[in-house]
Amino acid sequence: MEKRIEKSYFKGWKDGVKSLLTGLGVTWKEYFTKKVTEQYPENRKTTLHVSARHKARLVMPVDENGNNKCIACGLCQRSCPNGTITVLTEMVENEEGKKSKVLKDYRYDLGDCMFCELCVNACPKGAIEFVNDFENSVFERESLVYHLNTEKYHHSLPNIENGGPEIKIGEFNTDK
């Protein structure tokens, strides 16, 4: 019985040393591998491929006169499952004496958004859409609240609007 305990003890010790040496081998191999550090975002040299279907941020496009298509119906607000969108409207009387709803503020909280696109599907006029611009990192959560009817949106990355360059399977997708 003592021989069996001795064998299992030394076998366990041998397996432990083998595992330790394997780990150290991986560590030393990685230590001597040349590192590539990209100073992101200051000196970014990569061209990213982002799928055109990627939903990263809601925007309200405007026409050449700077007007948006929103009719302040509130369907996007009602279709949002977690209250990400708040549409503030006011009743305005025109010259003919007719009252109509006018968009006062379109508040969108990117930090709460699930990117389900139910709001875009519910919009009868196509006044809102998702873009694939994923650069949304901020230090304060309050900075993720956007007023879409007043802000002018600009893509943060060049060549990303239509999905970027074609993806190359089996290669790093960067231009050096």
PDB file of N, CA and C in Angstrom, residues 19-117:
ATOM      1  N   SER A  19       4.019  20.591 -15.990  1.00  0.00           N
ATOM      2  CA  SER A  19       3.080  21.676 -16.253  1.00  0.00           C
ATOM      3  C   SER A  19       3.740  23.035 -16.033  1.00  0.00           C
ATOM      4  N   LEU A  20       4.546  23.165 -14.989  1.00  0.00           N
ATOM      5  CA  LEU A  20       5.264  24.411 -14.700  1.00  0.00           C
ATOM      6  C   LEU A  20       6.233  24.752 -15.823  1.00  0.00           C
ATOM      7  N   LEU A  21       6.979  23.769 -16.293  1.00  0.00           N
ATOM      8  CA  LEU A  21       7.939  24.012 -17.370  1.00  0.00           C
ATOM      9  C   LEU A  21       7.238  24.366 -18.685  1.00  0.00           C
ATOM     10  N   THR A  22       6.099  23.749 -18.940  1.00  0.00           N
ATOM     11  CA  THR A  22       5.332  24.095 -20.139  1.00  0.00           C
ATOM     12  C   THR A  22       4.886  25.551 -20.068  1.00  0.00           C
ATOM     13  N   GLY A  23       4.375  25.974 -18.935  1.00  0.00           N
ATOM     14  CA  GLY A  23       3.952  27.369 -18.751  1.00  0.00           C
ATOM     15  C   GLY A  23       5.108  28.332 -18.874  1.00  0.00           C
ATOM     16  N   LEU A  24       6.237  27.996 -18.288  1.00  0.00           N
ATOM     17  CA  LEU A  24       7.414  28.859 -18.402  1.00  0.00           C
ATOM     18  C   LEU A  24       7.907  28.943 -19.843  1.00  0.00           C
ATOM     19  N   GLY A  25       7.815  27.834 -20.582  1.00  0.00           N
ATOM     20  CA  GLY A  25       8.208  27.849 -21.993  1.00  0.00           C
ATOM     21  C   GLY A  25       7.347  28.810 -22.801  1.00  0.00           C
ATOM     22  N   VAL A  26       6.050  28.785 -22.567  1.00  0.00           N
ATOM     23  CA  VAL A  26       5.153  29.706 -23.264  1.00  0.00           C
ATOM     24  C   VAL A  26       5.469  31.147 -22.877  1.00  0.00           C
ATOM     25  N   THR A  27       5.732  31.383 -21.601  1.00  0.00           N
ATOM     26  CA  THR A  27       6.052  32.737 -21.133  1.00  0.00           C
ATOM     27  C   THR A  27       7.325  33.256 -21.774  1.00  0.00           C
ATOM     28  N   TRP A  28       8.390  32.443 -21.801  1.00  0.00           N
ATOM     29  CA  TRP A  28       9.655  32.881 -22.397  1.00  0.00           C
ATOM     30  C   TRP A  28       9.532  33.091 -23.896  1.00  0.00           C
ATOM     31  N   LYS A  29       8.774  32.240 -24.561  1.00  0.00           N
ATOM     32  CA  LYS A  29       8.563  32.416 -26.001  1.00  0.00           C
ATOM     33  C   LYS A  29       7.863  33.751 -26.260  1.00  0.00           C
ATOM     34  N   GLU A  30       6.851  34.065 -25.486  1.00  0.00           N
ATOM     35  CA  GLU A  30       6.126  35.332 -25.657  1.00  0.00           C
ATOM     36  C   GLU A  30       6.996  36.529 -25.279  1.00  0.00           C
ATOM     37  N   TYR A  31       7.872  36.347 -24.315  1.00  0.00           N
ATOM     38  CA  TYR A  31       8.756  37.425 -23.878  1.00  0.00           C
ATOM     39  C   TYR A  31       9.686  37.875 -25.005  1.00  0.00           C
ATOM     40  N   PHE A  32      10.159  36.947 -25.816  1.00  0.00           N
ATOM     41  CA  PHE A  32      11.096  37.284 -26.884  1.00  0.00           C
ATOM     42  C   PHE A  32      10.419  37.564 -28.229  1.00  0.00           C
ATOM     43  N   THR A  33       9.092  37.475 -28.296  1.00  0.00           N
ATOM     44  CA  THR A  33       8.367  37.805 -29.520  1.00  0.00           C
ATOM     45  C   THR A  33       8.294  39.322 -29.650  1.00  0.00           C
ATOM     46  N   LYS A  34       8.525  39.836 -30.864  1.00  0.00           N
ATOM     47  CA  LYS A  34       8.487  41.275 -31.095  1.00  0.00           C
ATOM     48  C   LYS A  34       7.061  41.786 -30.885  1.00  0.00           C
ATOM     49  N   LYS A  35       6.934  42.853 -30.147  1.00  0.00           N
ATOM     50  CA  LYS A  35       5.633  43.434 -29.834  1.00  0.00           C
ATOM     51  C   LYS A  35       5.312  44.556 -30.813  1.00  0.00           C
ATOM     52  N   VAL A  36       4.041  44.707 -31.115  1.00  0.00           N
ATOM     53  CA  VAL A  36       3.571  45.803 -31.956  1.00  0.00           C
ATOM     54  C   VAL A  36       2.598  46.607 -31.116  1.00  0.00           C
ATOM     55  N   THR A  37       2.936  47.862 -30.878  1.00  0.00           N
ATOM     56  CA  THR A  37       2.081  48.725 -30.078  1.00  0.00           C
ATOM     57  C   THR A  37       1.521  49.820 -30.968  1.00  0.00           C
ATOM     58  N   GLU A  38       0.226  49.952 -30.956  1.00  0.00           N
ATOM     59  CA  GLU A  38      -0.423  50.995 -31.737  1.00  0.00           C
ATOM     60  C   GLU A  38      -0.893  52.077 -30.771  1.00  0.00           C
ATOM     61  N   GLN A  39      -0.472  53.300 -30.983  1.00  0.00           N
ATOM     62  CA  GLN A  39      -0.867  54.409 -30.120  1.00  0.00           C
ATOM     63  C   GLN A  39      -2.270  54.834 -30.518  1.00  0.00           C
ATOM     64  N   TYR A  40      -3.235  54.176 -29.933  1.00  0.00           N
ATOM     65  CA  TYR A  40      -4.621  54.393 -30.297  1.00  0.00           C
ATOM     66  C   TYR A  40      -5.225  55.445 -29.398  1.00  0.00           C
ATOM     67  N   PRO A  41      -5.965  56.386 -29.845  1.00  0.00           N
ATOM     68  CA  PRO A  41      -6.368  56.693 -31.217  1.00  0.00           C
ATOM     69  C   PRO A  41      -5.488  57.745 -31.884  1.00  0.00           C
ATOM     70  N   GLU A  42      -4.467  58.233 -31.214  1.00  0.00           N
ATOM     71  CA  GLU A  42      -3.675  59.340 -31.746  1.00  0.00           C
ATOM     72  C   GLU A  42      -2.993  58.991 -33.058  1.00  0.00           C
ATOM     73  N   ASN A  43      -2.296  57.873 -33.130  1.00  0.00           N
ATOM     74  CA  ASN A  43      -1.528  57.507 -34.312  1.00  0.00           C
ATOM     75  C   ASN A  43      -2.066  56.226 -34.936  1.00  0.00           C
ATOM     76  N   ARG A  44      -3.341  56.182 -35.155  1.00  0.00           N
ATOM     77  CA  ARG A  44      -3.975  54.978 -35.704  1.00  0.00           C
ATOM     78  C   ARG A  44      -3.592  54.827 -37.170  1.00  0.00           C
ATOM     79  N   LYS A  45      -3.072  53.670 -37.532  1.00  0.00           N
ATOM     80  CA  LYS A  45      -2.656  53.413 -38.908  1.00  0.00           C
ATOM     81  C   LYS A  45      -3.456  52.286 -39.532  1.00  0.00           C
ATOM     82  N   THR A  46      -4.441  51.812 -38.833  1.00  0.00           N
ATOM     83  CA  THR A  46      -5.203  50.686 -39.369  1.00  0.00           C
ATOM     84  C   THR A  46      -6.429  51.173 -40.122  1.00  0.00           C
ATOM     85  N   THR A  47      -6.826  50.412 -41.074  1.00  0.00           N
ATOM     86  CA  THR A  47      -8.085  50.640 -41.760  1.00  0.00           C
ATOM     87  C   THR A  47      -8.994  49.504 -41.342  1.00  0.00           C
ATOM     88  N   LEU A  48     -10.032  49.832 -40.655  1.00  0.00           N
ATOM     89  CA  LEU A  48     -10.878  48.816 -40.078  1.00  0.00           C
ATOM     90  C   LEU A  48     -11.952  48.348 -41.043  1.00  0.00           C
ATOM     91  N   HIS A  49     -12.324  47.105 -40.910  1.00  0.00           N
ATOM     92  CA  HIS A  49     -13.488  46.610 -41.624  1.00  0.00           C
ATOM     93  C   HIS A  49     -14.598  46.458 -40.598  1.00  0.00           C
ATOM     94  N   VAL A  50     -15.644  47.208 -40.782  1.00  0.00           N
ATOM     95  CA  VAL A  50     -16.818  47.103 -39.938  1.00  0.00           C
ATOM     96  C   VAL A  50     -17.982  46.795 -40.853  1.00  0.00           C
ATOM     97  N   SER A  51     -18.709  45.775 -40.541  1.00  0.00           N
ATOM     98  CA  SER A  51     -19.831  45.388 -41.380  1.00  0.00           C
ATOM     99  C   SER A  51     -20.795  46.548 -41.550  1.00  0.00           C
ATOM    100  N   ALA A  52     -21.320  46.701 -42.730  1.00  0.00           N
ATOM    101  CA  ALA A  52     -22.283  47.771 -42.987  1.00  0.00           C
ATOM    102  C   ALA A  52     -23.558  47.551 -42.176  1.00  0.00           C
ATOM    103  N   ARG A  53     -23.829  46.318 -41.754  1.00  0.00           N
ATOM    104  CA  ARG A  53     -25.014  46.023 -40.945  1.00  0.00           C
ATOM    105  C   ARG A  53     -24.796  46.292 -39.464  1.00  0.00           C
ATOM    106  N   HIS A  54     -23.574  46.585 -39.061  1.00  0.00           N
ATOM    107  CA  HIS A  54     -23.272  46.831 -37.657  1.00  0.00           C
ATOM    108  C   HIS A  54     -24.014  48.067 -37.171  1.00  0.00           C
ATOM    109  N   LYS A  55     -24.721  47.940 -36.052  1.00  0.00           N
ATOM    110  CA  LYS A  55     -25.477  49.056 -35.497  1.00  0.00           C
ATOM    111  C   LYS A  55     -24.739  49.584 -34.279  1.00  0.00           C
ATOM    112  N   ALA A  56     -24.238  50.808 -34.362  1.00  0.00           N
ATOM    113  CA  ALA A  56     -23.445  51.325 -33.263  1.00  0.00           C
ATOM    114  C   ALA A  56     -23.997  52.605 -32.662  1.00  0.00           C
ATOM    115  N   ARG A  57     -24.732  53.388 -33.437  1.00  0.00           N
ATOM    116  CA  ARG A  57     -25.216  54.660 -32.921  1.00  0.00           C
ATOM    117  C   ARG A  57     -26.388  55.129 -33.766  1.00  0.00           C
ATOM    118  N   LEU A  58     -27.359  55.716 -33.103  1.00  0.00           N
ATOM    119  CA  LEU A  58     -28.528  56.249 -33.787  1.00  0.00           C
ATOM    120  C   LEU A  58     -28.258  57.692 -34.196  1.00  0.00           C
ATOM    121  N   VAL A  59     -28.610  58.045 -35.417  1.00  0.00           N
ATOM    122  CA  VAL A  59     -28.461  59.423 -35.901  1.00  0.00           C
ATOM    123  C   VAL A  59     -29.745  59.844 -36.597  1.00  0.00           C
ATOM    124  N   MET A  60     -29.891  61.153 -36.726  1.00  0.00           N
ATOM    125  CA  MET A  60     -31.030  61.724 -37.425  1.00  0.00           C
ATOM    126  C   MET A  60     -30.486  62.495 -38.624  1.00  0.00           C
ATOM    127  N   PRO A  61     -30.519  61.874 -39.814  1.00  0.00           N
ATOM    128  CA  PRO A  61     -29.959  62.557 -40.988  1.00  0.00           C
ATOM    129  C   PRO A  61     -30.771  63.804 -41.348  1.00  0.00           C
ATOM    130  N   VAL A  62     -30.075  64.755 -41.955  1.00  0.00           N
ATOM    131  CA  VAL A  62     -30.720  66.000 -42.379  1.00  0.00           C
ATOM    132  C   VAL A  62     -30.556  66.167 -43.878  1.00  0.00           C
ATOM    133  N   ASP A  63     -31.435  66.962 -44.469  1.00  0.00           N
ATOM    134  CA  ASP A  63     -31.327  67.231 -45.904  1.00  0.00           C
ATOM    135  C   ASP A  63     -30.351  68.376 -46.146  1.00  0.00           C
ATOM    136  N   GLU A  64     -30.268  68.835 -47.399  1.00  0.00           N
ATOM    137  CA  GLU A  64     -29.305  69.887 -47.737  1.00  0.00           C
ATOM    138  C   GLU A  64     -29.605  71.214 -47.049  1.00  0.00           C
ATOM    139  N   ASN A  65     -30.847  71.407 -46.609  1.00  0.00           N
ATOM    140  CA  ASN A  65     -31.222  72.645 -45.908  1.00  0.00           C
ATOM    141  C   ASN A  65     -31.036  72.536 -44.401  1.00  0.00           C
ATOM    142  N   GLY A  66     -30.632  71.378 -43.918  1.00  0.00           N
ATOM    143  CA  GLY A  66     -30.426  71.174 -42.488  1.00  0.00           C
ATOM    144  C   GLY A  66     -31.679  70.762 -41.746  1.00  0.00           C
ATOM    145  N   ASN A  67     -32.718  70.347 -42.464  1.00  0.00           N
ATOM    146  CA  ASN A  67     -33.973  69.924 -41.837  1.00  0.00           C
ATOM    147  C   ASN A  67     -34.014  68.406 -41.743  1.00  0.00           C
ATOM    148  N   ASN A  68     -34.567  67.911 -40.635  1.00  0.00           N
ATOM    149  CA  ASN A  68     -34.738  66.467 -40.505  1.00  0.00           C
ATOM    150  C   ASN A  68     -36.162  66.096 -40.898  1.00  0.00           C
ATOM    151  N   LYS A  69     -36.413  64.803 -41.043  1.00  0.00           N
ATOM    152  CA  LYS A  69     -37.718  64.320 -41.498  1.00  0.00           C
ATOM    153  C   LYS A  69     -38.686  64.010 -40.367  1.00  0.00           C
ATOM    154  N   CYS A  70     -38.260  64.214 -39.123  1.00  0.00           N
ATOM    155  CA  CYS A  70     -39.078  63.804 -37.973  1.00  0.00           C
ATOM    156  C   CYS A  70     -40.377  64.616 -37.914  1.00  0.00           C
ATOM    157  N   ILE A  71     -41.508  63.902 -37.746  1.00  0.00           N
ATOM    158  CA  ILE A  71     -42.811  64.551 -37.632  1.00  0.00           C
ATOM    159  C   ILE A  71     -43.320  64.524 -36.189  1.00  0.00           C
ATOM    160  N   ALA A  72     -42.477  64.116 -35.258  1.00  0.00           N
ATOM    161  CA  ALA A  72     -42.782  64.096 -33.824  1.00  0.00           C
ATOM    162  C   ALA A  72     -43.982  63.228 -33.488  1.00  0.00           C
ATOM    163  N   CYS A  73     -44.105  62.094 -34.163  1.00  0.00           N
ATOM    164  CA  CYS A  73     -45.234  61.199 -33.903  1.00  0.00           C
ATOM    165  C   CYS A  73     -45.045  60.397 -32.616  1.00  0.00           C
ATOM    166  N   GLY A  74     -43.805  60.156 -32.209  1.00  0.00           N
ATOM    167  CA  GLY A  74     -43.526  59.436 -30.975  1.00  0.00           C
ATOM    168  C   GLY A  74     -43.553  57.929 -31.097  1.00  0.00           C
ATOM    169  N   LEU A  75     -43.677  57.390 -32.315  1.00  0.00           N
ATOM    170  CA  LEU A  75     -43.697  55.935 -32.477  1.00  0.00           C
ATOM    171  C   LEU A  75     -42.373  55.307 -32.070  1.00  0.00           C
ATOM    172  N   CYS A  76     -41.274  55.991 -32.331  1.00  0.00           N
ATOM    173  CA  CYS A  76     -39.964  55.454 -31.946  1.00  0.00           C
ATOM    174  C   CYS A  76     -39.850  55.361 -30.431  1.00  0.00           C
ATOM    175  N   GLN A  77     -40.355  56.347 -29.738  1.00  0.00           N
ATOM    176  CA  GLN A  77     -40.322  56.352 -28.277  1.00  0.00           C
ATOM    177  C   GLN A  77     -41.174  55.221 -27.710  1.00  0.00           C
ATOM    178  N   ARG A  78     -42.339  55.000 -28.289  1.00  0.00           N
ATOM    179  CA  ARG A  78     -43.221  53.934 -27.805  1.00  0.00           C
ATOM    180  C   ARG A  78     -42.685  52.548 -28.144  1.00  0.00           C
ATOM    181  N   SER A  79     -41.951  52.420 -29.235  1.00  0.00           N
ATOM    182  CA  SER A  79     -41.447  51.100 -29.618  1.00  0.00           C
ATOM    183  C   SER A  79     -40.160  50.720 -28.892  1.00  0.00           C
ATOM    184  N   CYS A  80     -39.491  51.675 -28.268  1.00  0.00           N
ATOM    185  CA  CYS A  80     -38.242  51.391 -27.562  1.00  0.00           C
ATOM    186  C   CYS A  80     -38.530  50.596 -26.292  1.00  0.00           C
ATOM    187  N   PRO A  81     -37.979  49.390 -26.156  1.00  0.00           N
ATOM    188  CA  PRO A  81     -38.298  48.541 -25.012  1.00  0.00           C
ATOM    189  C   PRO A  81     -37.744  49.022 -23.674  1.00  0.00           C
ATOM    190  N   ASN A  82     -36.715  49.858 -23.663  1.00  0.00           N
ATOM    191  CA  ASN A  82     -36.149  50.271 -22.378  1.00  0.00           C
ATOM    192  C   ASN A  82     -36.071  51.779 -22.198  1.00  0.00           C
ATOM    193  N   GLY A  83     -36.824  52.541 -22.948  1.00  0.00           N
ATOM    194  CA  GLY A  83     -36.918  53.979 -22.732  1.00  0.00           C
ATOM    195  C   GLY A  83     -35.677  54.760 -23.102  1.00  0.00           C
ATOM    196  N   THR A  84     -34.985  54.342 -24.107  1.00  0.00           N
ATOM    197  CA  THR A  84     -33.771  55.023 -24.538  1.00  0.00           C
ATOM    198  C   THR A  84     -34.083  56.356 -25.210  1.00  0.00           C
ATOM    199  N   ILE A  85     -35.213  56.431 -25.874  1.00  0.00           N
ATOM    200  CA  ILE A  85     -35.586  57.622 -26.647  1.00  0.00           C
ATOM    201  C   ILE A  85     -36.668  58.399 -25.920  1.00  0.00           C
ATOM    202  N   THR A  86     -36.486  59.715 -25.859  1.00  0.00           N
ATOM    203  CA  THR A  86     -37.495  60.613 -25.319  1.00  0.00           C
ATOM    204  C   THR A  86     -37.747  61.705 -26.351  1.00  0.00           C
ATOM    205  N   VAL A  87     -38.987  61.802 -26.808  1.00  0.00           N
ATOM    206  CA  VAL A  87     -39.350  62.811 -27.796  1.00  0.00           C
ATOM    207  C   VAL A  87     -40.200  63.873 -27.100  1.00  0.00           C
ATOM    208  N   LEU A  88     -39.695  65.095 -27.068  1.00  0.00           N
ATOM    209  CA  LEU A  88     -40.446  66.211 -26.495  1.00  0.00           C
ATOM    210  C   LEU A  88     -41.030  67.027 -27.639  1.00  0.00           C
ATOM    211  N   THR A  89     -42.337  67.256 -27.570  1.00  0.00           N
ATOM    212  CA  THR A  89     -43.022  67.990 -28.620  1.00  0.00           C
ATOM    213  C   THR A  89     -43.762  69.171 -28.023  1.00  0.00           C
ATOM    214  N   GLU A  90     -44.186  70.064 -28.893  1.00  0.00           N
ATOM    215  CA  GLU A  90     -45.050  71.160 -28.476  1.00  0.00           C
ATOM    216  C   GLU A  90     -46.063  71.420 -29.577  1.00  0.00           C
ATOM    217  N   MET A  91     -47.210  71.903 -29.200  1.00  0.00           N
ATOM    218  CA  MET A  91     -48.254  72.225 -30.167  1.00  0.00           C
ATOM    219  C   MET A  91     -48.047  73.658 -30.645  1.00  0.00           C
ATOM    220  N   VAL A  92     -48.001  73.829 -31.953  1.00  0.00           N
ATOM    221  CA  VAL A  92     -47.781  75.133 -32.558  1.00  0.00           C
ATOM    222  C   VAL A  92     -48.935  75.417 -33.515  1.00  0.00           C
ATOM    223  N   GLU A  93     -49.402  76.646 -33.482  1.00  0.00           N
ATOM    224  CA  GLU A  93     -50.478  77.044 -34.383  1.00  0.00           C
ATOM    225  C   GLU A  93     -49.873  77.765 -35.579  1.00  0.00           C
ATOM    226  N   ASN A  94     -50.226  77.332 -36.779  1.00  0.00           N
ATOM    227  CA  ASN A  94     -49.674  77.960 -37.977  1.00  0.00           C
ATOM    228  C   ASN A  94     -50.531  79.153 -38.409  1.00  0.00           C
ATOM    229  N   GLU A  95     -50.224  79.749 -39.564  1.00  0.00           N
ATOM    230  CA  GLU A  95     -50.923  80.948 -40.033  1.00  0.00           C
ATOM    231  C   GLU A  95     -52.402  80.701 -40.301  1.00  0.00           C
ATOM    232  N   GLU A  96     -52.733  79.501 -40.688  1.00  0.00           N
ATOM    233  CA  GLU A  96     -54.118  79.160 -41.008  1.00  0.00           C
ATOM    234  C   GLU A  96     -54.942  78.833 -39.771  1.00  0.00           C
ATOM    235  N   GLY A  97     -54.313  78.801 -38.614  1.00  0.00           N
ATOM    236  CA  GLY A  97     -55.018  78.503 -37.377  1.00  0.00           C
ATOM    237  C   GLY A  97     -55.040  77.029 -37.020  1.00  0.00           C
ATOM    238  N   LYS A  98     -54.354  76.204 -37.788  1.00  0.00           N
ATOM    239  CA  LYS A  98     -54.293  74.767 -37.496  1.00  0.00           C
ATOM    240  C   LYS A  98     -53.169  74.505 -36.500  1.00  0.00           C
ATOM    241  N   LYS A  99     -53.453  73.607 -35.575  1.00  0.00           N
ATOM    242  CA  LYS A  99     -52.441  73.212 -34.602  1.00  0.00           C
ATOM    243  C   LYS A  99     -51.746  71.946 -35.090  1.00  0.00           C
ATOM    244  N   SER A 100     -50.442  71.898 -34.867  1.00  0.00           N
ATOM    245  CA  SER A 100     -49.682  70.707 -35.240  1.00  0.00           C
ATOM    246  C   SER A 100     -48.554  70.493 -34.237  1.00  0.00           C
ATOM    247  N   LYS A 101     -48.153  69.244 -34.141  1.00  0.00           N
ATOM    248  CA  LYS A 101     -47.035  68.892 -33.262  1.00  0.00           C
ATOM    249  C   LYS A 101     -45.731  69.274 -33.936  1.00  0.00           C
ATOM    250  N   VAL A 102     -44.812  69.818 -33.149  1.00  0.00           N
ATOM    251  CA  VAL A 102     -43.489  70.172 -33.647  1.00  0.00           C
ATOM    252  C   VAL A 102     -42.462  69.575 -32.689  1.00  0.00           C
ATOM    253  N   LEU A 103     -41.409  69.034 -33.237  1.00  0.00           N
ATOM    254  CA  LEU A 103     -40.346  68.437 -32.433  1.00  0.00           C
ATOM    255  C   LEU A 103     -39.578  69.517 -31.693  1.00  0.00           C
ATOM    256  N   LYS A 104     -39.529  69.385 -30.378  1.00  0.00           N
ATOM    257  CA  LYS A 104     -38.776  70.336 -29.563  1.00  0.00           C
ATOM    258  C   LYS A 104     -37.411  69.761 -29.201  1.00  0.00           C
ATOM    259  N   ASP A 105     -37.372  68.492 -28.769  1.00  0.00           N
ATOM    260  CA  ASP A 105     -36.117  67.849 -28.401  1.00  0.00           C
ATOM    261  C   ASP A 105     -36.231  66.345 -28.633  1.00  0.00           C
ATOM    262  N   TYR A 106     -35.215  65.762 -29.240  1.00  0.00           N
ATOM    263  CA  TYR A 106     -35.146  64.324 -29.473  1.00  0.00           C
ATOM    264  C   TYR A 106     -33.950  63.816 -28.688  1.00  0.00           C
ATOM    265  N   ARG A 107     -34.209  63.246 -27.527  1.00  0.00           N
ATOM    266  CA  ARG A 107     -33.158  62.796 -26.615  1.00  0.00           C
ATOM    267  C   ARG A 107     -32.927  61.304 -26.809  1.00  0.00           C
ATOM    268  N   TYR A 108     -31.664  60.927 -27.037  1.00  0.00           N
ATOM    269  CA  TYR A 108     -31.275  59.529 -27.248  1.00  0.00           C
ATOM    270  C   TYR A 108     -30.138  59.195 -26.301  1.00  0.00           C
ATOM    271  N   ASP A 109     -30.322  58.164 -25.466  1.00  0.00           N
ATOM    272  CA  ASP A 109     -29.317  57.746 -24.502  1.00  0.00           C
ATOM    273  C   ASP A 109     -28.608  56.496 -25.033  1.00  0.00           C
ATOM    274  N   LEU A 110     -27.430  56.701 -25.583  1.00  0.00           N
ATOM    275  CA  LEU A 110     -26.656  55.603 -26.168  1.00  0.00           C
ATOM    276  C   LEU A 110     -26.262  54.570 -25.120  1.00  0.00           C
ATOM    277  N   GLY A 111     -26.076  54.996 -23.878  1.00  0.00           N
ATOM    278  CA  GLY A 111     -25.669  54.080 -22.818  1.00  0.00           C
ATOM    279  C   GLY A 111     -26.732  53.063 -22.455  1.00  0.00           C
ATOM    280  N   ASP A 112     -28.003  53.361 -22.729  1.00  0.00           N
ATOM    281  CA  ASP A 112     -29.091  52.437 -22.430  1.00  0.00           C
ATOM    282  C   ASP A 112     -29.578  51.666 -23.646  1.00  0.00           C
ATOM    283  N   CYS A 113     -29.117  52.032 -24.824  1.00  0.00           N
ATOM    284  CA  CYS A 113     -29.629  51.459 -26.069  1.00  0.00           C
ATOM    285  C   CYS A 113     -29.249  49.987 -26.198  1.00  0.00           C
ATOM    286  N   MET A 114     -30.209  49.165 -26.670  1.00  0.00           N
ATOM    287  CA  MET A 114     -29.976  47.742 -26.923  1.00  0.00           C
ATOM    288  C   MET A 114     -29.649  47.479 -28.382  1.00  0.00           C
ATOM    289  N   PHE A 115     -29.716  48.487 -29.230  1.00  0.00           N
ATOM    290  CA  PHE A 115     -29.423  48.370 -30.658  1.00  0.00           C
ATOM    291  C   PHE A 115     -30.346  47.357 -31.335  1.00  0.00           C
ATOM    292  N   CYS A 116     -31.596  47.341 -30.911  1.00  0.00           N
ATOM    293  CA  CYS A 116     -32.564  46.383 -31.460  1.00  0.00           C
ATOM    294  C   CYS A 116     -33.167  46.879 -32.763  1.00  0.00           C
ATOM    295  N   GLU A 117     -33.072  48.155 -33.040  1.00  0.00           N
ATOM    296  CA  GLU A 117     -33.547  48.787 -34.268  1.00  0.00           C
ATOM    297  C   GLU A 117     -35.071  48.811 -34.382  1.00  0.00           C
TER     298      GLU A 117
END
